[in-house]
XYZ file of C-alpha atoms in Angstrom:
211
model
C 75.967 70.178 73.700
C 76.598 73.138 76.002
C 78.436 72.105 79.176
C 76.104 71.247 82.058
C 72.923 71.778 80.016
C 70.371 68.983 79.643
C 70.406 67.588 76.075
C 66.637 68.125 75.800
C 67.138 71.879 76.154
C 69.923 71.882 73.570
C 67.707 69.973 71.118
C 64.884 72.450 71.706
C 67.140 75.425 70.929
C 68.508 73.676 67.817
C 64.953 73.002 66.583
C 63.942 76.627 67.185
C 66.935 77.788 65.154
C 66.121 75.429 62.289
C 62.572 76.808 62.285
C 64.076 80.335 62.295
C 62.215 81.254 65.464
C 65.615 81.938 67.027
C 68.643 83.529 65.377
C 71.733 81.456 64.743
C 74.396 81.318 67.421
C 76.213 84.616 67.893
C 79.206 85.057 65.609
C 81.108 86.735 68.450
C 81.153 86.089 72.204
C 78.544 88.145 74.042
C 79.872 90.886 76.313
C 78.846 90.970 79.975
C 75.327 92.318 80.465
C 74.421 91.834 76.799
C 71.017 90.230 76.271
C 69.952 87.715 73.638
C 66.660 87.606 71.777
C 63.838 86.350 74.067
C 63.035 82.646 73.845
C 59.364 81.654 73.745
C 58.196 78.411 75.311
C 54.684 77.182 74.524
C 52.413 76.339 77.429
C 52.298 72.653 76.469
C 56.119 72.492 76.519
C 56.397 73.939 80.022
C 55.364 70.695 81.731
C 57.815 68.598 79.702
C 60.769 70.878 80.388
C 59.810 71.356 84.040
C 59.907 67.581 84.548
C 63.424 67.487 83.119
C 64.553 70.185 85.552
C 62.823 68.420 88.460
C 64.639 65.162 87.698
C 67.974 66.977 87.623
C 67.093 68.764 90.863
C 66.559 65.292 92.350
C 70.036 64.186 91.262
C 68.841 62.163 88.250
C 71.053 63.510 85.473
C 71.091 60.345 83.380
C 68.185 58.388 81.854
C 66.469 56.361 84.558
C 63.285 54.358 85.040
C 62.688 55.974 88.415
C 59.375 57.793 88.390
C 59.434 59.190 91.923
C 61.755 60.260 94.715
C 61.247 59.663 98.426
C 62.022 62.390 100.938
C 62.828 61.415 104.516
C 62.832 63.620 107.605
C 63.060 61.749 110.873
C 60.179 59.279 110.915
C 58.337 61.079 108.105
C 58.508 60.007 104.463
C 56.979 61.555 101.357
C 57.046 60.175 97.813
C 57.050 62.832 95.085
C 56.117 61.799 91.547
C 58.455 62.972 88.793
C 56.265 61.829 85.900
C 53.002 63.364 87.111
C 54.292 66.911 87.584
C 52.195 69.502 85.766
C 52.635 73.182 84.907
C 49.737 75.466 84.025
C 50.172 79.054 82.910
C 48.115 82.222 83.096
C 48.949 85.897 82.737
C 51.674 86.488 85.326
C 51.165 83.091 86.989
C 52.958 79.738 86.956
C 50.936 77.001 88.655
C 52.910 73.854 89.567
C 51.048 70.679 90.541
C 53.014 68.102 92.547
C 51.534 64.594 92.953
C 52.671 63.125 96.274
C 51.800 60.238 98.566
C 52.448 59.054 102.092
C 51.055 56.348 104.366
C 48.868 58.776 106.307
C 47.037 60.351 103.341
C 47.617 58.068 100.380
C 47.907 59.817 97.015
C 47.394 63.583 97.092
C 48.192 66.731 95.137
C 50.004 69.854 96.319
C 49.803 73.055 94.297
C 52.369 75.861 94.294
C 51.553 79.118 92.494
C 54.253 81.628 91.515
C 53.445 85.204 90.535
C 55.924 86.430 87.913
C 56.148 89.269 85.429
C 54.079 89.766 82.297
C 55.009 91.251 78.941
C 53.392 94.629 79.789
C 54.809 94.516 83.345
C 58.099 92.573 83.438
C 59.643 91.812 86.824
C 63.043 90.424 85.912
C 63.564 86.999 87.441
C 61.605 87.819 90.587
C 58.746 85.580 91.684
C 56.416 85.566 94.671
C 54.417 82.766 96.237
C 52.599 81.890 99.426
C 54.707 80.425 102.197
C 52.176 77.613 102.535
C 51.162 75.745 99.345
C 47.701 74.332 98.686
C 47.254 70.714 99.744
C 46.353 68.359 102.600
C 47.258 69.889 105.954
C 49.029 66.738 107.126
C 51.444 66.966 104.183
C 51.770 70.737 104.004
C 52.468 71.101 107.736
C 55.566 68.914 107.419
C 56.670 69.325 103.816
C 55.236 72.679 102.699
C 58.483 74.671 102.585
C 60.379 71.826 100.915
C 57.686 71.447 98.242
C 57.707 75.185 97.486
C 61.510 75.105 97.208
C 61.371 72.036 94.951
C 58.801 73.670 92.665
C 60.880 76.847 92.375
C 64.048 74.853 91.759
C 62.221 73.180 88.875
C 61.112 76.495 87.377
C 64.545 78.064 87.793
C 66.295 74.965 86.449
C 64.048 74.968 83.393
C 64.608 78.616 82.435
C 68.328 78.447 83.299
C 68.752 75.321 81.179
C 67.109 76.884 78.149
C 69.112 80.100 78.530
C 72.311 78.090 78.918
C 71.575 76.069 75.776
C 71.756 79.249 73.692
C 75.512 79.605 74.061
C 78.294 81.152 76.106
C 79.606 84.597 76.902
C 83.063 86.034 76.260
C 84.475 84.297 79.360
C 83.110 80.884 78.400
C 80.183 80.866 80.849
C 76.756 79.729 79.666
C 74.131 82.449 79.348
C 71.757 82.977 82.276
C 68.107 84.072 82.422
C 67.584 87.697 83.394
C 63.832 87.940 82.832
C 60.871 85.561 82.927
C 57.304 86.398 81.932
C 54.215 84.200 81.777
C 50.960 84.328 79.843
C 48.260 81.892 78.773
C 50.252 81.288 75.591
C 53.477 80.322 77.334
C 56.694 81.535 78.913
C 59.190 84.047 77.593
C 62.799 83.888 78.770
C 65.390 86.621 78.213
C 68.975 85.232 78.309
C 71.942 87.417 79.221
C 75.727 87.217 79.440
C 76.750 87.262 83.089
C 78.103 90.365 84.764
C 81.574 90.211 86.273
C 81.251 90.191 90.059
C 83.759 90.258 92.902
C 86.063 87.279 92.719
C 86.163 87.326 88.923
C 87.050 90.973 88.329
C 90.749 90.374 87.790
C 91.704 92.704 90.657
C 94.622 91.474 92.753
C 95.017 91.824 96.488
C 97.865 94.024 97.717
C 100.517 92.045 99.572
C 100.572 92.762 103.263
C 97.141 94.389 103.237
C 94.761 93.376 106.005
C 90.998 93.092 105.553
């Protein structure tokens, strides 16, 4: 299993390779900036893999019977279901449904919609959403920004996990997603070997130099 990647993502990639929907692992390490063949994720799989990413985002990396997490801010508490999370897809849209509950409202649903690229109009890994998600005002007023961030962390964790399960680059780092598109059929993820940025360029500071 690739380091730091959820085993479910590694099993998915292995199954896709056995079915010859993905090429075998690269015979040589990928150079920085090199992209891998796009990975297709069916719409029905998006919810399953999003839930895995959401659990990891909540700190639950190992199998657990916990089916919700409770957020606390001052006197306010919000329970967020991890088993009822849903993802629906449309052309250029990822719709995340978050079941929540609190004493003031009881059970409720908050919806976060991300606009992403499409196959005819890719947008890299950029996504846009409303600052305020759809849901009961009492919940959204207090927890709106946190719920949007949680939903995006789930999406990003899902696509990063699948990209990382494909292998590593020449420096031993797992591949990262560079492009995400959505359609009614599913998601398409383009993995890439990371670029070398400042701090990993191999350049050495000159002794005695001042910043």
